[in-house]
Short mmCIF file of C-alpha atoms in Angstrom, two decimals:
data_model
loop_
_atom_site.label_atom_id
_atom_site.label_comp_id
_atom_site.label_asym_id
_atom_site.label_seq_id
_atom_site.Cartn_x
_atom_site.Cartn_y
_atom_site.Cartn_z
CA MET A 1260 75.33 115.59 89.19
CA GLU A 1261 75.53 119.30 88.74
CA HIS A 1262 78.55 121.21 89.91
CA GLY A 1263 78.11 122.01 93.57
CA ASP A 1264 75.63 119.22 94.29
CA ILE A 1265 75.93 117.58 97.66
CA TRP A 1266 76.17 113.83 97.23
CA LEU A 1267 78.09 112.90 100.38
CA SER A 1268 77.19 114.75 103.54
CA SER A 1269 78.12 112.08 106.08
CA LEU A 1270 79.67 108.63 106.41
CA LYS A 1271 77.19 107.72 109.15
CA THR A 1272 74.59 105.15 108.18
CA ASP A 1273 71.73 103.28 109.82
CA GLY A 1274 73.49 99.96 110.21
CA PRO A 1275 75.93 97.92 108.11
CA GLN A 1276 73.65 97.20 105.15
CA ALA A 1277 73.14 100.90 104.50
CA GLY A 1278 76.90 101.25 104.96
CA PHE A 1279 77.51 98.67 102.28
CA LYS A 1280 75.17 100.56 99.96
CA LEU A 1281 77.15 103.73 100.61
CA ALA A 1282 80.37 101.84 99.79
CA VAL A 1283 78.86 100.88 96.43
CA LYS A 1284 78.01 104.53 95.82
CA LEU A 1285 81.52 105.71 96.71
CA SER A 1286 82.97 103.10 94.35
CA ARG A 1287 80.83 104.45 91.50
CA MET A 1288 81.64 108.06 92.32
CA GLY A 1289 85.34 107.25 91.98
CA VAL A 1290 84.65 106.20 88.41
CA LYS A 1291 82.27 109.10 87.73
CA LEU A 1292 84.72 111.76 88.87
CA THR A 1293 87.36 110.24 86.59
CA GLN A 1294 85.03 109.85 83.59
CA PRO A 1295 82.18 112.37 84.00
CA SER A 1296 80.43 111.52 80.73
CA ASP A 1297 77.23 109.58 81.45
CA GLU A 1298 77.23 108.38 77.87
CA VAL A 1299 80.73 106.91 77.98
CA ARG A 1300 80.10 105.25 81.35
CA SER A 1301 76.83 103.70 80.13
CA HIS A 1302 78.62 102.33 77.13
CA LEU A 1303 81.43 100.85 79.23
CA ARG A 1304 78.98 99.41 81.78
CA ALA A 1305 77.33 97.23 79.15
CA ALA A 1306 80.68 95.51 78.64
CA TYR A 1307 82.08 95.21 82.14
CA GLU A 1308 78.85 93.87 83.61
CA GLN A 1309 79.46 90.75 81.52
CA ASP A 1310 83.10 90.44 82.55
CA SER A 1311 83.74 88.57 85.78
CA ALA A 1312 87.22 90.05 86.27
CA GLN A 1313 85.77 93.55 86.18
CA LEU A 1314 82.87 92.62 88.44
CA MET A 1315 85.48 91.42 90.92
CA ALA A 1316 87.39 94.66 90.52
CA ALA A 1317 84.16 96.48 91.43
CA SER A 1318 83.63 94.22 94.44
CA HIS A 1319 87.24 94.88 95.48
CA ILE A 1320 86.77 98.66 95.47
CA ILE A 1321 83.50 98.30 97.39
CA ALA A 1322 85.40 96.27 100.01
CA ILE A 1323 87.91 99.07 100.52
CA HIS A 1324 85.21 101.71 100.87
CA PHE A 1325 83.27 99.43 103.22
CA GLN A 1326 86.32 99.39 105.51
CA THR A 1327 86.21 103.18 105.64
CA VAL A 1328 82.47 103.42 106.18
CA ALA A 1329 82.53 100.69 108.84
CA ALA A 1330 85.31 102.47 110.75
CA ALA A 1331 83.39 105.77 110.47
CA ASN A 1332 80.43 104.06 112.14
CA ASN A 1333 82.55 102.37 114.79
CA TRP A 1334 81.56 99.11 113.09
CA TRP A 1335 77.91 99.68 114.18
CA ARG A 1336 78.77 98.11 117.53
CA MET B 1112 67.20 89.15 97.21
CA GLU B 1113 64.09 91.25 96.97
CA HIS B 1114 64.27 94.98 97.28
CA GLY B 1115 64.27 95.88 100.95
CA ASP B 1116 65.49 92.49 102.18
CA ILE B 1117 67.77 92.57 105.17
CA TRP B 1118 70.91 90.60 104.39
CA LEU B 1119 73.37 92.32 106.74
CA SER B 1120 72.12 93.27 110.15
CA SER B 1121 75.40 93.10 112.05
CA LEU B 1122 79.13 92.53 111.62
CA LYS B 1123 79.28 90.60 114.90
CA THR B 1124 79.89 86.89 114.56
CA ASP B 1125 80.39 83.90 116.83
CA GLY B 1126 84.13 83.59 116.39
CA PRO B 1127 86.57 83.99 113.49
CA GLN B 1128 85.33 81.13 111.32
CA ALA B 1129 81.83 82.61 111.16
CA GLY B 1130 83.54 85.94 110.48
CA PHE B 1131 85.38 84.45 107.54
CA LYS B 1132 82.10 83.11 106.19
CA LEU B 1133 80.60 86.59 106.48
CA ALA B 1134 83.60 87.99 104.57
CA VAL B 1135 82.85 85.51 101.76
CA LYS B 1136 79.24 86.71 101.73
CA LEU B 1137 80.24 90.39 101.60
CA SER B 1138 82.59 89.63 98.72
CA ARG B 1139 79.74 88.03 96.77
CA MET B 1140 77.32 90.83 97.59
CA GLY B 1141 79.77 93.32 96.09
CA VAL B 1142 79.47 91.43 92.82
CA LYS B 1143 75.71 90.95 93.14
CA LEU B 1144 74.98 94.63 93.69
CA THR B 1145 77.05 95.45 90.60
CA GLN B 1146 75.51 92.72 88.43
CA PRO B 1147 72.07 91.89 89.89
CA SER B 1148 71.12 89.31 87.26
CA ASP B 1149 71.31 85.82 88.74
CA GLU B 1150 71.46 84.41 85.24
CA VAL B 1151 74.48 86.45 84.16
CA ARG B 1152 76.33 85.74 87.41
CA SER B 1153 75.70 81.98 87.12
CA HIS B 1154 77.03 82.05 83.61
CA LEU B 1155 80.17 83.94 84.66
CA ARG B 1156 80.72 81.72 87.69
CA ALA B 1157 81.11 78.63 85.54
CA ALA B 1158 84.10 80.28 83.88
CA TYR B 1159 85.86 81.98 86.76
CA GLU B 1160 85.70 78.95 89.03
CA GLN B 1161 88.11 77.29 86.62
CA ASP B 1162 90.44 80.29 86.46
CA SER B 1163 93.08 80.47 89.17
CA ALA B 1164 93.71 84.20 88.68
CA GLN B 1165 90.05 84.92 89.33
CA LEU B 1166 89.89 82.55 92.28
CA MET B 1167 92.77 84.52 93.75
CA ALA B 1168 90.94 87.75 93.05
CA ALA B 1169 88.03 86.34 95.04
CA SER B 1170 90.34 85.30 97.87
CA HIS B 1171 91.84 88.81 97.82
CA ILE B 1172 88.46 90.50 98.27
CA ILE B 1173 87.57 88.07 101.05
CA ALA B 1174 90.82 89.04 102.80
CA ILE B 1175 89.87 92.72 102.75
CA HIS B 1176 86.40 92.05 104.12
CA PHE B 1177 87.85 89.73 106.75
CA GLN B 1178 89.96 92.66 108.00
CA THR B 1179 86.77 94.68 108.45
CA VAL B 1180 84.82 91.89 110.13
CA ALA B 1181 87.74 91.02 112.41
CA ALA B 1182 88.10 94.64 113.52
CA ALA B 1183 84.34 94.84 114.11
CA ASN B 1184 84.65 91.86 116.45
CA ASN B 1185 87.74 93.21 118.18
CA TRP B 1186 89.56 90.25 116.62
CA TRP B 1187 87.51 87.86 118.79
CA ARG B 1188 90.00 88.40 121.59
CA MET C 507 86.89 69.82 105.07
CA GLU C 508 83.53 68.41 105.98
CA HIS C 509 80.60 70.68 106.52
CA GLY C 510 80.71 71.93 110.09
CA ASP C 511 84.43 71.31 110.59
CA ILE C 512 86.22 73.84 112.74
CA TRP C 513 89.26 75.13 110.89
CA LEU C 514 89.61 78.57 112.51
CA SER C 515 88.98 78.80 116.21
CA SER C 516 91.22 81.77 117.00
CA LEU C 517 93.46 84.38 115.41
CA LYS C 518 95.91 84.14 118.33
CA THR C 519 99.23 82.52 117.51
CA ASP C 520 102.50 81.77 119.28
CA GLY C 521 104.54 84.53 117.70
CA PRO C 522 104.76 86.11 114.23
CA GLN C 523 106.01 83.08 112.31
CA ALA C 524 102.98 81.03 113.35
CA GLY C 525 100.91 84.10 112.45
CA PHE C 526 102.39 84.14 108.98
CA LYS C 527 101.55 80.46 108.60
CA LEU C 528 97.96 81.22 109.61
CA ALA C 529 97.87 84.01 107.00
CA VAL C 530 98.89 81.46 104.35
CA LYS C 531 96.08 79.19 105.53
CA LEU C 532 93.49 81.98 105.40
CA SER C 533 94.62 82.86 101.89
CA ARG C 534 94.07 79.26 100.77
CA MET C 535 90.71 79.02 102.52
CA GLY C 536 89.53 82.05 100.54
CA VAL C 537 90.18 80.07 97.38
CA LYS C 538 88.76 76.84 98.79
CA LEU C 539 85.46 78.39 99.84
CA THR C 540 85.11 79.86 96.34
CA GLN C 541 86.10 76.65 94.53
CA PRO C 542 85.40 73.72 96.89
CA SER C 543 86.45 70.97 94.46
CA ASP C 544 89.81 69.53 95.52
CA GLU C 545 90.24 68.14 92.05
CA VAL C 546 89.80 71.47 90.27
CA ARG C 547 92.07 73.26 92.73
CA SER C 548 94.83 70.64 92.34
CA HIS C 549 94.62 71.01 88.61
CA LEU C 550 94.88 74.81 88.81
CA ARG C 551 97.70 74.67 91.35
CA ALA C 552 99.96 72.84 88.92
CA ALA C 553 99.72 75.83 86.58
CA TYR C 554 99.84 78.78 88.91
CA GLU C 555 102.80 77.47 90.87
CA GLN C 556 104.84 78.00 87.71
CA ASP C 557 103.49 81.50 87.10
CA SER C 558 105.29 84.31 88.88
CA ALA C 559 102.39 86.75 88.54
CA GLN C 560 100.10 84.33 90.33
CA LEU C 561 102.69 83.52 92.97
CA MET C 562 102.85 87.24 93.65
CA ALA C 563 99.07 87.39 93.82
CA ALA C 564 99.25 84.67 96.47
CA SER C 565 101.93 86.58 98.38
CA HIS C 566 99.75 89.70 98.15
CA ILE C 567 96.75 87.99 99.75
CA ILE C 568 98.97 86.53 102.45
CA ALA C 569 100.21 90.05 103.21
CA ILE C 570 96.65 91.29 103.75
CA HIS C 571 95.78 88.41 106.05
CA PHE C 572 99.06 88.87 107.92
CA GLN C 573 97.97 92.44 108.70
CA THR C 574 94.80 91.07 110.26
CA VAL C 575 96.53 88.32 112.22
CA ALA C 576 99.26 90.69 113.43
CA ALA C 577 96.67 93.19 114.67
CA ALA C 578 94.76 90.39 116.39
CA ASN C 579 97.93 89.51 118.27
CA ASN C 580 98.77 93.11 119.08
CA TRP C 581 101.78 92.63 116.81
CA TRP C 582 103.24 90.11 119.29
CA ARG C 583 104.71 93.02 121.24
CA MET D 1274 114.72 76.79 104.97
CA GLU D 1275 114.42 73.51 106.76
CA HIS D 1276 111.17 72.51 108.38
CA GLY D 1277 111.05 74.05 111.81
CA ASP D 1278 113.56 76.81 111.10
CA ILE D 1279 112.85 80.11 112.79
CA TRP D 1280 112.88 82.89 110.22
CA LEU D 1281 110.57 85.39 111.93
CA SER D 1282 110.92 85.80 115.66
CA SER D 1283 109.77 89.40 115.98
CA LEU D 1284 108.34 92.31 114.00
CA LYS D 1285 110.45 94.77 116.01
CA THR D 1286 113.28 96.40 114.09
CA ASP D 1287 115.97 99.01 114.70
CA GLY D 1288 114.33 101.84 112.81
CA PRO D 1289 112.31 102.15 109.59
CA GLN D 1290 115.02 101.10 107.15
CA ALA D 1291 115.43 97.75 108.87
CA GLY D 1292 111.64 97.56 108.90
CA PHE D 1293 111.53 98.05 105.16
CA LYS D 1294 114.08 95.27 104.75
CA LEU D 1295 111.87 93.00 106.85
CA ALA D 1296 108.91 93.90 104.63
CA VAL D 1297 110.93 92.77 101.61
CA LYS D 1298 111.68 89.49 103.39
CA LEU D 1299 108.03 88.90 104.28
CA SER D 1300 107.05 89.56 100.68
CA ARG D 1301 109.51 86.91 99.49
CA MET D 1302 108.42 84.42 102.15
CA GLY D 1303 104.86 84.71 100.88
CA VAL D 1304 106.09 83.48 97.52
CA LYS D 1305 108.40 80.86 99.03
CA LEU D 1306 105.69 79.26 101.14
CA THR D 1307 103.48 79.03 98.06
CA GLN D 1308 106.22 77.72 95.78
CA PRO D 1309 108.87 76.03 97.97
CA SER D 1310 111.10 74.87 95.12
CA ASP D 1311 114.25 77.03 94.99
CA GLU D 1312 114.80 75.88 91.45
CA VAL D 1313 111.40 76.96 90.17
CA ARG D 1314 111.61 80.31 91.97
CA SER D 1315 115.09 81.03 90.54
CA HIS D 1316 113.82 80.26 87.10
CA LEU D 1317 110.82 82.58 87.53
CA ARG D 1318 112.94 85.34 89.06
CA ALA D 1319 115.04 85.65 85.92
CA ALA D 1320 111.89 86.59 84.03
CA TYR D 1321 110.03 88.82 86.45
CA GLU D 1322 113.07 90.90 87.29
CA GLN D 1323 112.93 92.18 83.72
CA ASP D 1324 109.19 92.88 83.83
CA SER D 1325 108.17 96.25 85.22
CA ALA D 1326 104.61 95.16 85.97
CA GLN D 1327 105.89 92.35 88.17
CA LEU D 1328 108.47 94.58 89.82
CA MET D 1329 105.62 96.87 90.73
CA ALA D 1330 103.63 93.93 92.04
CA ALA D 1331 106.60 93.15 94.29
CA SER D 1332 106.79 96.76 95.44
CA HIS D 1333 103.06 96.67 96.15
CA ILE D 1334 103.36 93.63 98.43
CA ILE D 1335 106.32 95.21 100.20
CA ALA D 1336 104.18 98.30 100.83
CA ILE D 1337 101.49 96.22 102.53
CA HIS D 1338 103.98 94.41 104.74
CA PHE D 1339 105.68 97.71 105.55
CA GLN D 1340 102.35 98.96 106.92
CA THR D 1341 102.25 95.97 109.25
CA VAL D 1342 105.87 96.27 110.35
CA ALA D 1343 105.55 100.03 110.88
CA ALA D 1344 102.46 99.58 113.05
CA ALA D 1345 104.24 96.86 115.03
CA ASN D 1346 107.00 99.34 115.77
CA ASN D 1347 104.60 102.16 116.59
CA TRP D 1348 105.98 103.85 113.48
CA TRP D 1349 109.39 104.20 115.18
CA ARG D 1350 108.14 107.39 116.82
CA MET E 61 122.90 103.23 97.01
CA GLU E 62 125.90 101.55 98.51
CA HIS E 63 125.47 98.69 100.92
CA GLY E 64 124.95 100.14 104.36
CA ASP E 65 123.73 103.54 103.17
CA ILE E 66 121.04 105.12 105.27
CA TRP E 67 118.14 106.12 103.05
CA LEU E 68 115.30 105.98 105.58
CA SER E 69 116.00 107.26 109.05
CA SER E 70 112.50 108.38 110.00
CA LEU E 71 108.90 108.41 108.79
CA LYS E 72 108.37 111.89 110.26
CA THR E 73 108.00 114.67 107.72
CA ASP E 74 107.32 118.41 107.70
CA GLY E 75 103.71 118.23 106.63
CA PRO E 76 101.70 116.07 104.22
CA GLN E 77 103.35 117.18 100.99
CA ALA E 78 106.75 116.05 102.22
CA GLY E 79 105.00 112.87 103.38
CA PHE E 80 103.68 112.27 99.90
CA LYS E 81 107.17 112.71 98.51
CA LEU E 82 108.44 110.13 100.98
CA ALA E 83 105.69 107.76 99.86
CA VAL E 84 106.94 108.12 96.27
CA LYS E 85 110.45 107.31 97.46
CA LEU E 86 109.32 104.22 99.38
CA SER E 87 107.45 103.02 96.31
CA ARG E 88 110.61 103.31 94.21
CA MET E 89 112.75 101.63 96.86
CA GLY E 90 110.43 98.63 96.77
CA VAL E 91 111.28 98.25 93.10
CA LYS E 92 114.98 99.00 93.61
CA LEU E 93 115.44 96.38 96.31
CA THR E 94 113.80 93.82 94.03
CA GLN E 95 115.75 94.83 90.93
CA PRO E 96 118.98 96.52 92.06
CA SER E 97 120.41 97.10 88.58
CA ASP E 98 120.17 100.80 87.69
CA GLU E 99 120.59 99.86 84.06
CA VAL E 100 117.67 97.44 83.98
CA ARG E 101 115.41 99.83 85.89
CA SER E 102 116.23 102.73 83.54
CA HIS E 103 115.42 100.55 80.60
CA LEU E 104 112.08 99.49 82.11
CA ARG E 105 111.20 103.03 83.13
CA ALA E 106 111.28 104.24 79.54
CA ALA E 107 108.48 101.81 78.78
CA TYR E 108 106.26 102.03 81.82
CA GLU E 109 106.23 105.82 81.87
CA GLN E 110 104.27 105.65 78.62
CA ASP E 111 101.85 103.04 79.93
CA SER E 112 98.84 104.36 81.83
CA ALA E 113 98.12 101.03 83.53
CA GLN E 114 101.61 100.98 84.99
CA LEU E 115 101.46 104.64 85.97
CA MET E 116 98.32 103.78 87.90
CA ALA E 117 100.07 100.83 89.50
CA ALA E 118 102.75 103.29 90.67
CA SER E 119 100.10 105.67 92.00
CA HIS E 120 98.47 102.73 93.80
CA ILE E 121 101.66 101.80 95.62
CA ILE E 122 102.27 105.44 96.53
CA ALA E 123 98.76 105.53 98.04
CA ILE E 124 99.53 102.58 100.30
CA HIS E 125 102.81 104.06 101.49
CA PHE E 126 101.10 107.42 102.02
CA GLN E 127 98.71 105.69 104.43
CA THR E 128 101.69 104.48 106.44
CA VAL E 129 103.51 107.80 106.41
CA ALA E 130 100.34 109.71 107.32
CA ALA E 131 99.67 107.42 110.28
CA ALA E 132 103.29 107.79 111.39
CA ASN E 133 102.80 111.55 111.47
CA ASN E 134 99.42 111.32 113.19
CA TRP E 135 97.99 112.71 109.95
CA TRP E 136 99.82 116.02 110.57
CA ARG E 137 96.92 117.11 112.79
CA MET F 900 103.14 122.60 89.11
CA GLU F 901 106.40 124.45 89.49
CA HIS F 902 109.12 123.07 91.67
CA GLY F 903 108.46 124.14 95.22
CA ASP F 904 104.74 124.75 94.75
CA ILE F 905 102.58 123.87 97.70
CA TRP F 906 99.77 121.59 96.56
CA LEU F 907 99.06 119.74 99.82
CA SER F 908 99.14 121.75 103.00
CA SER F 909 96.67 119.73 105.05
CA LEU F 910 94.57 116.58 105.00
CA LYS F 911 91.74 118.37 106.84
CA THR F 912 88.65 119.03 104.76
CA ASP F 913 85.20 120.55 105.27
CA GLY F 914 83.26 117.29 105.32
CA PRO F 915 83.50 113.96 103.47
CA GLN F 916 82.66 115.23 99.99
CA ALA F 917 85.60 117.63 100.03
CA GLY F 918 87.63 114.72 101.41
CA PHE F 919 86.66 112.57 98.46
CA LYS F 920 87.71 115.35 96.12
CA LEU F 921 91.07 115.50 97.87
CA ALA F 922 91.42 111.72 97.44
CA VAL F 923 90.91 112.18 93.69
CA LYS F 924 93.61 114.83 93.68
CA LEU F 925 96.06 112.63 95.59
CA SER F 926 95.40 109.80 93.15
CA ARG F 927 96.28 112.07 90.23
CA MET F 928 99.36 113.45 91.95
CA GLY F 929 100.67 109.91 92.31
CA VAL F 930 100.56 109.62 88.55
CA LYS F 931 101.91 113.13 87.96
CA LEU F 932 104.95 112.65 90.18
CA THR F 933 105.73 109.42 88.30
CA GLN F 934 105.15 110.91 84.84
CA PRO F 935 105.64 114.70 85.07
CA SER F 936 105.08 115.43 81.39
CA ASP F 937 101.66 117.08 80.92
CA GLU F 938 101.79 116.13 77.27
CA VAL F 939 102.33 112.42 77.88
CA ARG F 940 99.64 112.31 80.57
CA SER F 941 97.11 114.08 78.33
CA HIS F 942 97.82 111.60 75.61
CA LEU F 943 97.37 108.63 77.95
CA ARG F 944 94.22 110.09 79.51
CA ALA F 945 92.42 110.06 76.17
CA ALA F 946 92.86 106.29 76.09
CA TYR F 947 92.27 105.25 79.66
CA GLU F 948 89.11 107.32 80.03
CA GLN F 949 87.52 104.93 77.54
CA ASP F 950 88.79 101.82 79.30
CA SER F 951 86.63 100.51 82.11
CA ALA F 952 89.42 98.47 83.69
CA GLN F 953 91.56 101.59 84.01
CA LEU F 954 88.66 103.67 85.29
CA MET F 955 88.25 101.05 88.00
CA ALA F 956 91.96 101.21 88.74
CA ALA F 957 91.52 104.96 89.24
CA SER F 958 88.52 104.40 91.51
CA HIS F 959 90.56 101.85 93.47
CA ILE F 960 93.37 104.31 94.15
CA ILE F 961 90.85 106.98 95.13
CA ALA F 962 89.37 104.51 97.64
CA ILE F 963 92.74 104.00 99.30
CA HIS F 964 93.42 107.72 99.56
CA PHE F 965 89.90 108.28 100.86
CA GLN F 966 90.69 105.90 103.74
CA THR F 967 93.67 108.08 104.62
CA VAL F 968 91.81 111.37 104.33
CA ALA F 969 88.82 110.04 106.30
CA ALA F 970 91.09 108.87 109.12
CA ALA F 971 92.87 112.24 109.11
CA ASN F 972 89.49 113.92 109.65
CA ASN F 973 88.39 111.43 112.29
CA TRP F 974 85.77 110.34 109.76
CA TRP F 975 84.05 113.76 110.06
CA ARG F 976 82.21 112.47 113.12
#
């Protein structure tokens, strides 16, 4: 991601599954903006992907973002 | 889950119990999209299912998703 | 709980105290659906009931479900 | 608390400070309903009251309940 | 804080920055009402202020209260 | 940040990406107001930026603030 890149232009998605995918992306961007080094994140990923507590922490953050995305899409009603 | 599979077409459910079941599914998908390997997840599951702190973490994530699903269904009023 | 049992037919309750009780139930069901073995859960309960951090984790999950139940009941206004 | 006691008849309070106090009560009731023994809870309290991480966990739960109570009172506008 | 002191008369603030400050205050009051001893809290503070995990826990609680305060102020729109 | 500086005049942003950036800022301000020393925070940052659990904690807080900012902007609909 170069400075000035657009990575989030809208919270609107084509249905809930795409919304869930966006929630995953937002969760990762929260980490990326805190630790911008691709190298450090790759290194850490190798560890946490084998750690169920951290996988749950990831799922937890996704759940929060999914609330936001779902509300933005009026729950795709 | 093959690439392109539809696993979430709607947040609407037939009542709150089906909504709770969907919340459980969303919670698991958050883990699955972070760690796609069925083998690794199976391995981790054996451990965390015996760990009350992690069972509570799972229940916590389910609770957040249940908020979303309940709102999407107008609380099944 | 046998397969197909109805355990959650409505989020409506007779007032906030019954709503809180339902939130406790939902919190436990989140654990039960993740670890269905009564035996394992009984075993774990003996430990976590003596652990203040885990009691707080339980109270935390109850709080999230109580938000949902309260909203479903229009806060019993 | 005897079985059948009424401890929560309404989420309405006289202003936000009373609402915060109710949030503290709800937080404690979440623990109490999970661990009903006064003796065990007293014993645990002595420890967690000296532990900043657990004090923060308590404050966290209070914050969630305060959201609920504030919404129930239309934010005392 | 003496018994009966008024420390929270309204959730209304003059803009979001004052709202954030109120969220910090609510976060601290959640700790204070759980551990009323100024001496114990001062002692704990010396430790947790050097602990990034606990600083994040504090920031987390502030975030939840800020949601409440922002909603109470209709997001200062 | 000098005393009296304005760092948050509005929750309105030009689109969701700027909103996410604001959520990151709010997350950091929650830490800064709890630990005002730039020196201590710099010291802690060096450690937590290498710790995946703490990076997730940061992402978690960002997610909560993003809910608030998104609601304030009517989800940029």
